[in-house]
């Protein structure tokens, strides 16, 4: 199902010229609709990440990062913009799902490791403090911390940082995709091989079948090939819905793979 129907923008006449009001789509777009699978494509700096961040702040989704969307200092400007100018129209309001930026992965992995260490330290303190008390009292004191350790292990195994960057990303997706909800992801393919991108595509399809909704900013022609997805291409002219076959990412990739020497001759001469 689609939880989020559309985003509506209302920019006051006296809005400042600074970021994020300086991003082209902010001044030129009044509303953006979101089906079950929406991709945001465009060059770096074109505004796709800004739109994704504004959605996350307005929806108050859990963040896969070291900070929540409501306290993250790197989101301060977009958070203020979302509060003043963004209205979300829902088919059904949800706070299930998550918001993921690729650059936040290491902060999240560090937070998981710290939570594990804190729970382990608490158990060790209980062993010392309850040495002369009944086993029942010690068991009750241990219970919440032991449960936290078990939950972390069941979700993340030995830890997100115990594998390669790509495998850590993949483990995160496996553990955090959990049924119906709104999932906002910024360049989830960054650490994934083409084969892993195909596997992620299969996971996304399975999640949509379970009632999930996705908005994904990406450069990946593999992910954007998802059947019947809506693709918004960002440019200096704002954003427009664009068919997969005419998308610049797809056209350039296809032409390069068909005849790389044509490109290399010009680039390397």
CSV table of C-alpha atoms in Angstrom, one decimal:
chain,number,residue,atom,x,y,z
A,1,UNK,CA,0.0,0.0,0.0
A,2,UNK,CA,1.1,3.6,-0.2
A,3,UNK,CA,1.1,5.3,3.2
A,4,UNK,CA,2.4,8.7,1.9
A,5,UNK,CA,0.2,10.1,-0.9
A,6,UNK,CA,2.0,13.4,-1.7
A,7,UNK,CA,4.2,16.2,-0.5
A,8,UNK,CA,3.0,19.8,-0.9
A,9,UNK,CA,5.3,22.8,-0.8
A,10,UNK,CA,4.3,26.3,0.2
A,11,UNK,CA,7.2,28.8,0.1
A,12,UNK,CA,6.6,32.2,1.6
A,13,UNK,CA,7.4,35.2,-0.6
A,14,UNK,CA,10.0,36.5,1.9
A,15,UNK,CA,11.9,33.1,2.1
A,16,UNK,CA,15.7,33.5,2.2
A,17,UNK,CA,17.8,32.7,-0.8
A,18,UNK,CA,20.1,30.4,1.2
A,19,UNK,CA,20.0,26.6,1.4
A,20,UNK,CA,17.6,24.8,1.2
A,21,UNK,CA,15.5,27.5,-0.5
A,22,UNK,CA,18.2,27.8,-3.1
A,23,UNK,CA,17.6,24.3,-4.4
A,24,UNK,CA,15.9,24.5,-7.8
A,25,UNK,CA,12.9,22.2,-7.1
A,26,UNK,CA,12.0,24.1,-3.9
A,27,UNK,CA,11.0,27.2,-5.9
A,28,UNK,CA,9.5,25.4,-8.9
A,29,UNK,CA,7.5,22.5,-7.5
A,30,UNK,CA,4.2,22.7,-5.6
A,31,UNK,CA,3.5,19.0,-5.1
A,32,UNK,CA,5.1,15.6,-5.5
A,33,UNK,CA,3.1,12.3,-5.6
A,34,UNK,CA,4.5,9.1,-4.3
A,35,UNK,CA,3.4,5.6,-5.4
A,36,UNK,CA,4.7,2.4,-3.7
A,37,UNK,CA,8.1,2.7,-5.4
A,38,UNK,CA,9.6,6.1,-6.2
A,39,UNK,CA,13.1,6.9,-7.3
A,40,UNK,CA,14.8,10.2,-7.2
A,41,UNK,CA,17.5,10.6,-9.9
A,42,UNK,CA,19.9,13.4,-10.8
A,43,UNK,CA,23.4,14.8,-10.5
A,44,UNK,CA,24.9,15.4,-7.1
A,45,UNK,CA,23.6,18.7,-5.7
A,46,UNK,CA,20.4,18.6,-7.8
A,47,UNK,CA,18.1,18.4,-4.8
A,48,UNK,CA,17.2,14.7,-4.5
A,49,UNK,CA,18.8,14.3,-1.1
A,50,UNK,CA,17.2,17.5,0.1
A,51,UNK,CA,13.8,16.3,-0.8
A,52,UNK,CA,14.4,12.9,0.9
A,53,UNK,CA,15.7,14.7,4.0
A,54,UNK,CA,12.6,17.0,4.1
A,55,UNK,CA,10.4,13.9,3.8
A,56,UNK,CA,12.2,12.3,6.7
A,57,UNK,CA,11.9,15.4,8.9
A,58,UNK,CA,8.3,16.0,8.1
A,59,UNK,CA,7.4,12.3,8.7
A,60,UNK,CA,9.6,12.1,11.8
A,61,UNK,CA,10.8,8.7,10.8
A,62,UNK,CA,13.4,6.7,12.8
A,63,UNK,CA,16.9,7.4,11.4
A,64,UNK,CA,19.6,4.8,10.8
A,65,UNK,CA,22.3,7.0,12.1
A,66,UNK,CA,24.0,8.3,15.2
A,67,UNK,CA,21.3,10.9,15.7
A,68,UNK,CA,17.5,11.1,15.2
A,69,UNK,CA,16.1,13.3,12.4
A,70,UNK,CA,14.8,15.7,15.1
A,71,UNK,CA,18.2,16.3,16.7
A,72,UNK,CA,20.8,15.7,13.9
A,73,UNK,CA,22.7,19.0,13.5
A,74,UNK,CA,23.4,18.2,9.8
A,75,UNK,CA,19.6,18.3,9.2
A,76,UNK,CA,19.0,21.6,11.1
A,77,UNK,CA,18.4,23.7,7.9
A,78,UNK,CA,16.2,21.1,6.2
A,79,UNK,CA,14.3,20.5,9.5
A,80,UNK,CA,13.3,24.1,9.8
A,81,UNK,CA,12.4,24.2,6.1
A,82,UNK,CA,10.2,21.1,6.5
A,83,UNK,CA,8.4,22.6,9.6
A,84,UNK,CA,7.6,25.8,7.8
A,85,UNK,CA,7.0,24.8,4.1
A,86,UNK,CA,6.3,21.1,3.8
A,87,UNK,CA,2.9,19.4,4.2
A,88,UNK,CA,2.6,15.6,3.9
A,89,UNK,CA,-0.7,14.1,2.7
A,90,UNK,CA,-1.2,10.6,4.0
A,91,UNK,CA,-3.4,7.7,2.9
A,92,UNK,CA,-2.5,6.2,6.3
A,93,UNK,CA,-0.1,7.9,8.8
A,94,UNK,CA,2.8,5.8,9.8
A,95,UNK,CA,6.1,6.2,11.7
A,96,UNK,CA,7.2,2.6,10.8
A,97,UNK,CA,10.1,2.3,8.5
A,98,UNK,CA,13.3,4.3,8.5
A,99,UNK,CA,15.5,7.0,7.0
A,100,UNK,CA,18.9,6.0,5.8
A,101,UNK,CA,21.7,8.2,4.4
A,102,UNK,CA,24.8,6.3,3.2
A,103,UNK,CA,27.1,8.6,5.1
A,104,UNK,CA,25.3,7.8,8.4
A,105,UNK,CA,26.0,4.1,8.2
A,106,UNK,CA,29.2,4.2,10.2
A,107,UNK,CA,27.6,6.4,12.9
A,108,UNK,CA,24.8,3.8,13.2
A,109,UNK,CA,27.3,0.9,13.4
A,110,UNK,CA,29.1,2.8,16.1
A,111,UNK,CA,25.9,3.3,18.0
A,112,UNK,CA,25.0,-0.4,17.8
A,113,UNK,CA,28.5,-1.3,19.1
A,114,UNK,CA,28.1,1.2,21.9
A,115,UNK,CA,24.7,-0.2,22.9
A,116,UNK,CA,26.2,-3.7,22.9
A,117,UNK,CA,29.1,-2.5,25.1
A,118,UNK,CA,26.8,-0.7,27.5
A,119,UNK,CA,24.6,-3.8,28.0
A,120,UNK,CA,27.6,-6.0,28.5
A,121,UNK,CA,29.1,-3.5,31.1
A,122,UNK,CA,25.7,-3.4,32.9
A,123,UNK,CA,25.7,-7.2,33.2
A,124,UNK,CA,29.2,-7.2,34.6
A,125,UNK,CA,28.2,-4.6,37.2
A,126,UNK,CA,25.2,-6.7,38.2
A,127,UNK,CA,27.5,-9.7,38.7
A,128,UNK,CA,29.6,-7.7,41.1
A,129,UNK,CA,26.8,-5.8,42.9
A,130,UNK,CA,24.5,-8.9,43.3
A,131,UNK,CA,27.2,-11.3,44.4
A,132,UNK,CA,25.7,-11.9,47.8
A,133,UNK,CA,22.0,-11.6,46.9
A,134,UNK,CA,19.5,-14.2,45.7
A,135,UNK,CA,19.7,-15.6,42.3
A,136,UNK,CA,16.1,-14.4,41.7
A,137,UNK,CA,17.0,-10.8,42.4
A,138,UNK,CA,20.1,-11.0,40.2
A,139,UNK,CA,18.0,-12.6,37.4
A,140,UNK,CA,15.5,-9.8,37.5
A,141,UNK,CA,18.3,-7.2,37.3
A,142,UNK,CA,20.0,-8.9,34.4
A,143,UNK,CA,16.9,-9.4,32.4
A,144,UNK,CA,16.6,-6.1,30.5
A,145,UNK,CA,20.3,-5.9,29.6
A,146,UNK,CA,20.5,-9.6,28.6
A,147,UNK,CA,17.4,-9.0,26.4
A,148,UNK,CA,19.1,-6.0,24.8
A,149,UNK,CA,22.2,-8.1,24.0
A,150,UNK,CA,20.1,-10.8,22.5
A,151,UNK,CA,18.1,-8.4,20.4
A,152,UNK,CA,21.3,-6.8,19.0
A,153,UNK,CA,22.8,-10.2,18.3
A,154,UNK,CA,19.7,-11.5,16.5
A,155,UNK,CA,19.5,-8.3,14.4
A,156,UNK,CA,23.2,-7.7,13.6
A,157,UNK,CA,25.1,-10.8,14.6
A,158,UNK,CA,28.7,-9.9,15.6
A,159,UNK,CA,28.1,-6.3,14.5
A,160,UNK,CA,27.6,-4.2,11.4
A,161,UNK,CA,31.3,-3.4,11.4
A,162,UNK,CA,32.4,-7.0,11.7
A,163,UNK,CA,32.2,-7.5,7.9
A,164,UNK,CA,33.1,-5.5,4.8
A,165,UNK,CA,31.3,-2.2,4.2
A,166,UNK,CA,29.1,-3.8,1.6
A,167,UNK,CA,28.2,-6.8,3.7
A,168,UNK,CA,27.5,-4.5,6.6
A,169,UNK,CA,25.1,-2.6,4.5
A,170,UNK,CA,23.4,-5.7,3.3
A,171,UNK,CA,23.1,-7.0,6.9
A,172,UNK,CA,21.5,-3.7,7.8
A,173,UNK,CA,18.9,-4.1,5.1
A,174,UNK,CA,18.1,-7.7,6.1
A,175,UNK,CA,17.7,-6.7,9.7
A,176,UNK,CA,15.7,-3.5,9.4
A,177,UNK,CA,13.3,-4.3,6.6
A,178,UNK,CA,10.4,-5.4,8.7
A,179,UNK,CA,7.0,-5.2,6.9
A,180,UNK,CA,4.7,-2.3,6.2
A,181,UNK,CA,6.1,1.1,6.6
A,182,UNK,CA,7.7,4.1,4.8
A,183,UNK,CA,11.4,3.6,3.9
A,184,UNK,CA,13.5,6.5,2.7
A,185,UNK,CA,17.0,5.7,1.4
A,186,UNK,CA,19.7,7.8,0.0
A,187,UNK,CA,22.0,5.9,-2.4
A,188,UNK,CA,21.7,2.5,-0.8
A,189,UNK,CA,23.7,1.0,-3.7
A,190,UNK,CA,26.8,2.9,-2.8
A,191,UNK,CA,28.6,0.0,-1.1
A,192,UNK,CA,26.9,-2.8,-3.1
A,193,UNK,CA,28.2,-4.8,-6.1
A,194,UNK,CA,26.0,-5.2,-9.1
A,195,UNK,CA,25.1,-8.7,-7.9
A,196,UNK,CA,24.2,-7.4,-4.5
A,197,UNK,CA,22.1,-4.6,-6.1
A,198,UNK,CA,20.1,-7.3,-7.8
A,199,UNK,CA,19.6,-9.0,-4.5
A,200,UNK,CA,18.5,-5.7,-2.9
A,201,UNK,CA,16.0,-5.2,-5.8
A,202,UNK,CA,14.5,-8.6,-5.0
A,203,UNK,CA,14.3,-7.6,-1.3
A,204,UNK,CA,12.5,-4.4,-2.2
A,205,UNK,CA,10.0,-6.3,-4.3
A,206,UNK,CA,9.3,-8.7,-1.5
A,207,UNK,CA,8.8,-5.8,0.9
A,208,UNK,CA,6.4,-4.0,-1.4
A,209,UNK,CA,4.4,-7.2,-1.5
A,210,UNK,CA,4.2,-7.0,2.3
A,211,UNK,CA,2.9,-3.4,2.2
A,212,UNK,CA,6.1,-1.3,2.3
A,213,UNK,CA,6.5,2.0,0.5
A,214,UNK,CA,9.9,3.2,-0.7
A,215,UNK,CA,11.4,6.6,-1.8
A,216,UNK,CA,15.0,6.1,-2.9
A,217,UNK,CA,17.5,8.6,-4.2
A,218,UNK,CA,19.9,6.7,-6.4
A,219,UNK,CA,22.3,6.7,-9.3
A,220,UNK,CA,21.8,3.0,-10.0
A,221,UNK,CA,20.2,2.0,-13.3
A,222,UNK,CA,19.8,-1.5,-11.8
A,223,UNK,CA,17.6,-0.3,-9.0
A,224,UNK,CA,15.7,2.1,-11.1
A,225,UNK,CA,14.7,-0.7,-13.5
A,226,UNK,CA,12.1,-1.8,-10.9
A,227,UNK,CA,8.9,-2.4,-13.0
A,228,UNK,CA,6.3,0.4,-13.0
A,229,UNK,CA,8.4,2.6,-10.6
A,230,UNK,CA,7.9,6.3,-10.7
A,231,UNK,CA,11.2,8.1,-11.4
A,232,UNK,CA,11.7,11.8,-10.8
A,233,UNK,CA,14.7,13.3,-12.6
A,234,UNK,CA,16.1,16.4,-10.9
A,235,UNK,CA,17.8,19.2,-12.8
A,236,UNK,CA,18.2,23.0,-12.8
A,237,UNK,CA,14.6,23.1,-14.1
A,238,UNK,CA,13.3,21.4,-10.9
A,239,UNK,CA,12.1,17.8,-11.3
A,240,UNK,CA,10.0,15.9,-13.8
A,241,UNK,CA,8.7,12.4,-14.1
A,242,UNK,CA,10.9,10.5,-16.6
A,243,UNK,CA,10.6,7.1,-18.3
A,244,UNK,CA,13.4,4.7,-17.4
A,245,UNK,CA,14.6,4.3,-21.0
A,246,UNK,CA,15.2,8.1,-21.5
A,247,UNK,CA,16.8,8.7,-18.1
A,248,UNK,CA,20.3,10.2,-18.5
A,249,UNK,CA,21.8,7.6,-16.1
A,250,UNK,CA,20.4,4.8,-18.2
A,251,UNK,CA,21.2,6.3,-21.6
A,252,UNK,CA,24.9,7.0,-20.7
A,253,UNK,CA,25.4,3.6,-19.0
A,254,UNK,CA,23.9,1.8,-22.0
A,255,UNK,CA,25.9,3.7,-24.6
A,256,UNK,CA,29.2,3.3,-22.7
A,257,UNK,CA,28.8,-0.4,-22.2
A,258,UNK,CA,27.9,-0.8,-25.9
A,259,UNK,CA,31.0,1.0,-27.0
A,260,UNK,CA,33.4,2.1,-24.2
A,261,UNK,CA,36.1,3.1,-26.7
A,262,UNK,CA,34.0,5.9,-28.1
A,263,UNK,CA,33.9,7.5,-24.7
A,264,UNK,CA,37.4,6.6,-23.6
A,265,UNK,CA,38.9,8.1,-26.8
A,266,UNK,CA,37.5,11.5,-26.0
A,267,UNK,CA,38.1,11.3,-22.2
A,268,UNK,CA,41.7,10.0,-22.3
A,269,UNK,CA,43.1,11.8,-25.3
